[in-house]
mmCIF file of C-alpha atoms in Angstrom:
data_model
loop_
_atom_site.group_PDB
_atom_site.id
_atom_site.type_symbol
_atom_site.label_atom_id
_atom_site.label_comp_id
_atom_site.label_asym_id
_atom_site.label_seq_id
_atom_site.Cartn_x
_atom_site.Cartn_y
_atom_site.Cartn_z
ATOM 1 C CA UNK A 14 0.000 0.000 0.000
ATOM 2 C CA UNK A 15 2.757 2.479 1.035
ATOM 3 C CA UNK A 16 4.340 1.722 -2.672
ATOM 4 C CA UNK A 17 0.998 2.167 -4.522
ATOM 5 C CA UNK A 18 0.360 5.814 -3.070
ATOM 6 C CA UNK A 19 4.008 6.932 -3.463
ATOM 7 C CA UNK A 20 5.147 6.884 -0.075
ATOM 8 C CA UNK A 21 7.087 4.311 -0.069
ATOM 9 C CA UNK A 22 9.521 6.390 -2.733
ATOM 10 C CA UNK A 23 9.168 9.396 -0.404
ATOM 11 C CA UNK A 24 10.425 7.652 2.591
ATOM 12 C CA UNK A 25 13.573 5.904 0.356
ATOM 13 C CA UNK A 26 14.456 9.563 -0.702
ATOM 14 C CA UNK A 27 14.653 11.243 2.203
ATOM 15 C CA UNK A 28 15.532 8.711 4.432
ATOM 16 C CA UNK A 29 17.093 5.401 2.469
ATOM 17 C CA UNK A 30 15.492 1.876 1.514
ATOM 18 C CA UNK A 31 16.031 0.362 5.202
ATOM 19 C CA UNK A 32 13.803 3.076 6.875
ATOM 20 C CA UNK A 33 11.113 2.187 4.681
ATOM 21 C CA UNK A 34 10.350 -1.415 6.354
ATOM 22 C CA UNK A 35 10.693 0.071 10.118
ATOM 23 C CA UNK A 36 7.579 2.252 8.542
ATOM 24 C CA UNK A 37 6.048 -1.347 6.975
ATOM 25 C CA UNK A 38 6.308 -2.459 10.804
ATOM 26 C CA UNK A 39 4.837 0.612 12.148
ATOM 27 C CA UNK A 40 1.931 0.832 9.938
ATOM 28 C CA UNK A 41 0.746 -2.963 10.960
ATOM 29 C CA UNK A 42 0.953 -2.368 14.398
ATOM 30 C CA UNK A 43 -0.925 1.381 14.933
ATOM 31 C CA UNK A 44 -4.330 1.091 16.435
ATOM 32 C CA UNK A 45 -6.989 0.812 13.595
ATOM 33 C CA UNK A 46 -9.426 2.964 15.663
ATOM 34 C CA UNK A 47 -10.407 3.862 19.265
ATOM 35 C CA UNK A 48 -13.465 4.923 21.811
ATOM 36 C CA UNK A 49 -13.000 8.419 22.798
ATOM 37 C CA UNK A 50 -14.814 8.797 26.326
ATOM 38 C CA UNK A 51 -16.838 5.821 25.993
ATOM 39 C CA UNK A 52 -19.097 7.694 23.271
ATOM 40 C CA UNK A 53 -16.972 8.703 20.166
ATOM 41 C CA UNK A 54 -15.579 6.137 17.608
ATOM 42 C CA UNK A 55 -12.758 7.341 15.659
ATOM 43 C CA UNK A 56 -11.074 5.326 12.537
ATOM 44 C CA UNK A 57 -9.355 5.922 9.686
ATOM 45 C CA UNK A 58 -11.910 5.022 6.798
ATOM 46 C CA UNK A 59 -15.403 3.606 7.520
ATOM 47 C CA UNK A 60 -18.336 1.659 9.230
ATOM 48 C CA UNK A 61 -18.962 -2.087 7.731
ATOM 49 C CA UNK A 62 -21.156 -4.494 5.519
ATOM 50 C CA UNK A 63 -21.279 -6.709 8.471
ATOM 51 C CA UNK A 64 -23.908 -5.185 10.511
ATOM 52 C CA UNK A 65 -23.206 -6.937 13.391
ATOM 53 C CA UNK A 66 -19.633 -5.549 14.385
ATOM 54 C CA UNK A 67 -19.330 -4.568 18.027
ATOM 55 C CA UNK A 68 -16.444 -3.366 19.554
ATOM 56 C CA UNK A 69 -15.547 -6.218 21.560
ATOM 57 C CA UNK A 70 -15.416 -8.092 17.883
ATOM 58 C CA UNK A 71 -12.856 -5.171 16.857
ATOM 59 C CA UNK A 72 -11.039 -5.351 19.938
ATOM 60 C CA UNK A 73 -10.646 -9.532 19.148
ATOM 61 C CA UNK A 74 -9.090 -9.121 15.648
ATOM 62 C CA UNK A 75 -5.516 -9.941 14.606
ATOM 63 C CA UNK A 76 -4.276 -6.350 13.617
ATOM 64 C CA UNK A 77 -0.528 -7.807 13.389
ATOM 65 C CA UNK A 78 -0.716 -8.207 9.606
ATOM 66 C CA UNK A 79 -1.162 -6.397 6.031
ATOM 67 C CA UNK A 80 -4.624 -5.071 5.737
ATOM 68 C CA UNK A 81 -6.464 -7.833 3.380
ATOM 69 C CA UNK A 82 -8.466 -6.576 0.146
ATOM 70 C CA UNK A 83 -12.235 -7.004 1.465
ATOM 71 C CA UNK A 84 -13.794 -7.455 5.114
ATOM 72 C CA UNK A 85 -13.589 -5.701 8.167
ATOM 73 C CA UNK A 86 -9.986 -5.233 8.471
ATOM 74 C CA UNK A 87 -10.280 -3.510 4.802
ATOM 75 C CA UNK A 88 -13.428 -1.835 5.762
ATOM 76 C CA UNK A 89 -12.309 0.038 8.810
ATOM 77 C CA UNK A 90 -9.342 2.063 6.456
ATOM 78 C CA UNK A 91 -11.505 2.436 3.078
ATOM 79 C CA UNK A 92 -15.243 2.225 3.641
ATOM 80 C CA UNK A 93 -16.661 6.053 2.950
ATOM 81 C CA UNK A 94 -20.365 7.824 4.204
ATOM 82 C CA UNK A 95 -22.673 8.203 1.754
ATOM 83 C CA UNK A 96 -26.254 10.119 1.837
ATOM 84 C CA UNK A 97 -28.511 6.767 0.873
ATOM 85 C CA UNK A 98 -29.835 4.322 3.169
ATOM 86 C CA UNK A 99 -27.825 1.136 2.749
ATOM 87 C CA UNK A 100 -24.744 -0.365 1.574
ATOM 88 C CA UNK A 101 -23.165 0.094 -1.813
ATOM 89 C CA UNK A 102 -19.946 -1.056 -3.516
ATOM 90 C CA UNK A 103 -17.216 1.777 -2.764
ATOM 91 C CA UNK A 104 -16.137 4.223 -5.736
ATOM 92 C CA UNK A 105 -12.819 3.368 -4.435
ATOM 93 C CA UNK A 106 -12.656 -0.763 -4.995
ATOM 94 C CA UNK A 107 -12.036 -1.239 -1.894
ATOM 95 C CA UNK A 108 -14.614 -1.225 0.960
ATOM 96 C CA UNK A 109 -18.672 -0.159 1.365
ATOM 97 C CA UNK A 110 -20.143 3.303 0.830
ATOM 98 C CA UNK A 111 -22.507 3.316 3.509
ATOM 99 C CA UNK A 112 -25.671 5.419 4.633
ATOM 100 C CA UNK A 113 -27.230 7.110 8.079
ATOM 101 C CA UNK A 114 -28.936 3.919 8.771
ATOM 102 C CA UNK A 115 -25.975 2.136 9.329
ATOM 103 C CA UNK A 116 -23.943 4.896 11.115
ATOM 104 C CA UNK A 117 -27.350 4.654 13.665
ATOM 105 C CA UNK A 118 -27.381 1.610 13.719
ATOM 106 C CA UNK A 119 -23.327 0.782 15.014
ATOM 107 C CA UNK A 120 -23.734 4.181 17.053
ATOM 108 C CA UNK A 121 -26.826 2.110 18.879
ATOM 109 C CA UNK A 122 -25.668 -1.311 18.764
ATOM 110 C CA UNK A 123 -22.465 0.103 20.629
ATOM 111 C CA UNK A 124 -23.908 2.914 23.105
ATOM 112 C CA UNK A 125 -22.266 5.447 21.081
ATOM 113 C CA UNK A 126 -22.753 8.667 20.181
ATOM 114 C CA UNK A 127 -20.579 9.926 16.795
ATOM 115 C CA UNK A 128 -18.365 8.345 14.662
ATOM 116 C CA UNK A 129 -15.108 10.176 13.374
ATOM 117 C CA UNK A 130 -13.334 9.304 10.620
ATOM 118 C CA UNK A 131 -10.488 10.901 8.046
ATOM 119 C CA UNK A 132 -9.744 9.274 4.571
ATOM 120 C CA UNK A 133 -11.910 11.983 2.435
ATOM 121 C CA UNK A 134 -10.338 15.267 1.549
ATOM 122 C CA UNK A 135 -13.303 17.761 2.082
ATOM 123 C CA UNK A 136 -12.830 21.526 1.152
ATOM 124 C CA UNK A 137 -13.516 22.656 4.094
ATOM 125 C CA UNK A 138 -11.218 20.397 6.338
ATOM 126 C CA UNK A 139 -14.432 18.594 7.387
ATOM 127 C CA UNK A 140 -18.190 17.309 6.972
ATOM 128 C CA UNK A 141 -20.956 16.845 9.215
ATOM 129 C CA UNK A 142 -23.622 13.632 7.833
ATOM 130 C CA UNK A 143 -25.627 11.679 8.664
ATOM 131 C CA UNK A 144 -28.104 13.799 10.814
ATOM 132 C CA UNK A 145 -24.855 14.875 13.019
ATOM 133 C CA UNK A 146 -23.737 10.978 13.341
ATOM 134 C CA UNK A 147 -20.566 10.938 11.622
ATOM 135 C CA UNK A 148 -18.037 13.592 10.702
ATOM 136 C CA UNK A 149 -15.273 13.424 8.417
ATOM 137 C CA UNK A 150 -12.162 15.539 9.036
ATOM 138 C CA UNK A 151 -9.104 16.388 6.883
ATOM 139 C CA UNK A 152 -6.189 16.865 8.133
ATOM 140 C CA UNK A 153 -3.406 17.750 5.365
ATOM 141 C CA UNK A 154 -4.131 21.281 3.673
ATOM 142 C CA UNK A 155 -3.752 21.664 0.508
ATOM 143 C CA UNK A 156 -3.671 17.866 -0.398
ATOM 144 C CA UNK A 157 -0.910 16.800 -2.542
ATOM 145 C CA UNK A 158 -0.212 20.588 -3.140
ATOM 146 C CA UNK A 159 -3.481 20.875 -5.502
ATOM 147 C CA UNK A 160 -6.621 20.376 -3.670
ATOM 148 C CA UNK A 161 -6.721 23.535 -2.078
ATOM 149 C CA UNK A 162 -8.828 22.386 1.314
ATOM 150 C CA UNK A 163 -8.705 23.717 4.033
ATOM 151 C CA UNK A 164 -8.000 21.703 7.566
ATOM 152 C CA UNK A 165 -9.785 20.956 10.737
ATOM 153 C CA UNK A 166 -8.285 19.517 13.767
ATOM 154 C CA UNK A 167 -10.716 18.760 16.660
ATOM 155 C CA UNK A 168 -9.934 19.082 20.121
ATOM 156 C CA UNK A 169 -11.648 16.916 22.723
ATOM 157 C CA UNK A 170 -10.656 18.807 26.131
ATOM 158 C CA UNK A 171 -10.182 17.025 29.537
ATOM 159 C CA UNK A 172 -11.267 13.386 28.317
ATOM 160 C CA UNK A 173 -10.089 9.848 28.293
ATOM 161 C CA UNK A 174 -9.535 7.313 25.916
ATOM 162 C CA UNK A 175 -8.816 3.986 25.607
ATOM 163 C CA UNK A 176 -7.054 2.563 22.644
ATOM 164 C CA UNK A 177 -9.090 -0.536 20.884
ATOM 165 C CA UNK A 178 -6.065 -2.348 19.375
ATOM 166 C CA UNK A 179 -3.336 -2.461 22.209
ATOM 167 C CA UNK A 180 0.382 -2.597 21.227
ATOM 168 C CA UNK A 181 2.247 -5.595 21.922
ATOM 169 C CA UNK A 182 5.632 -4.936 23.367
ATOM 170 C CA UNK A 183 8.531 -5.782 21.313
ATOM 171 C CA UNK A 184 9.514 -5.429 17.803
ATOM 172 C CA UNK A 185 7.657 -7.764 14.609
ATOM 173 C CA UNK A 186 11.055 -6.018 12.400
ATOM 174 C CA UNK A 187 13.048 -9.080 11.844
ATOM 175 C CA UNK A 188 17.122 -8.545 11.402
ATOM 176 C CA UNK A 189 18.977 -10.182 8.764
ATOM 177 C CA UNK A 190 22.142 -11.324 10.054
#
């Protein structure tokens, strides 16, 4: 993934072709989402064609790995909102477009309360859907130096999280000797 999207080549520019697999390592071990203050779920991409997905089944998966084409590992990262009811194959290839009825319905099923996510560059650093649900926020300004969007950060004062996908200690980088 990090070669398909051209950061892979950044990294081996700036830095060298060795610093590119400590990244590889990195990137399969960061959290894929978490539960802000027991009522806000933050990911990357999107909610899932599996309507049954709880948090406790999140918490169980194997996250040590590459992200696989299709399912809820894929879903998470490249799923995107979209205004319908229902779920629809992804403009992307990868992952569901999905509407407000299934935002509700993982907001209820888990006792939350608003879903972030990021993946979607949005002109004005962010959207609000589904009836105030789900918002999407952009991060990088200006994306890839020709979007011209804007950026929002949000700040969630005096609150505490806990992370879904713990970090195991130790490193997964083996060493060639």
């Amino acid at each position: 993934m990090n070669a398909l999207y051209g950061f892979q080549g950044e990294l081996t520019q700036k830095y060298g072709k060795s610093f590119t697999s400590i990244f590889d390592e990195v990137f399969c071990t960061l959290p894929l989402g978490c539960v802000l203050s027991e009522q806000i779920f933050i990911m990357h991409g999107g909610l899932f064609s599996d309507s049954e997905i709880t948090i406790q089944r999140l918490n169980a998966m194997d996250r040590f790995k590459e992200p696989s084409d299709n399912g809820v590992f894929s879903e998470i990262l490249w799923s995107d909102p979209c205004d319908s009811c229902g779920k629809f194959p992804n403009k992307r290839g990868v992952g569901i477009a999905f509407g407000p009825d299934i935002t509700k319905n993982f907001l209820n099923k888990n006792g939350l309360k608003l879903v972030i996510r990021s993946h979607e560059v949005k002109d004005q650093g962010y959207e609000i859907q589904h009836g105030n649900n789900l918002i999407t926020v952009f991060s990088a300004p200006n994306y890839c130096d020709q979007m011209g969007n804007k950026v929002l950060l949000l700040r969630f004062p005096c609150v505490v999280f806990k992370i879904l996908f713990f970090l195991i200690p130790g490193s997964f980088h083996q060493t060639k000797k």
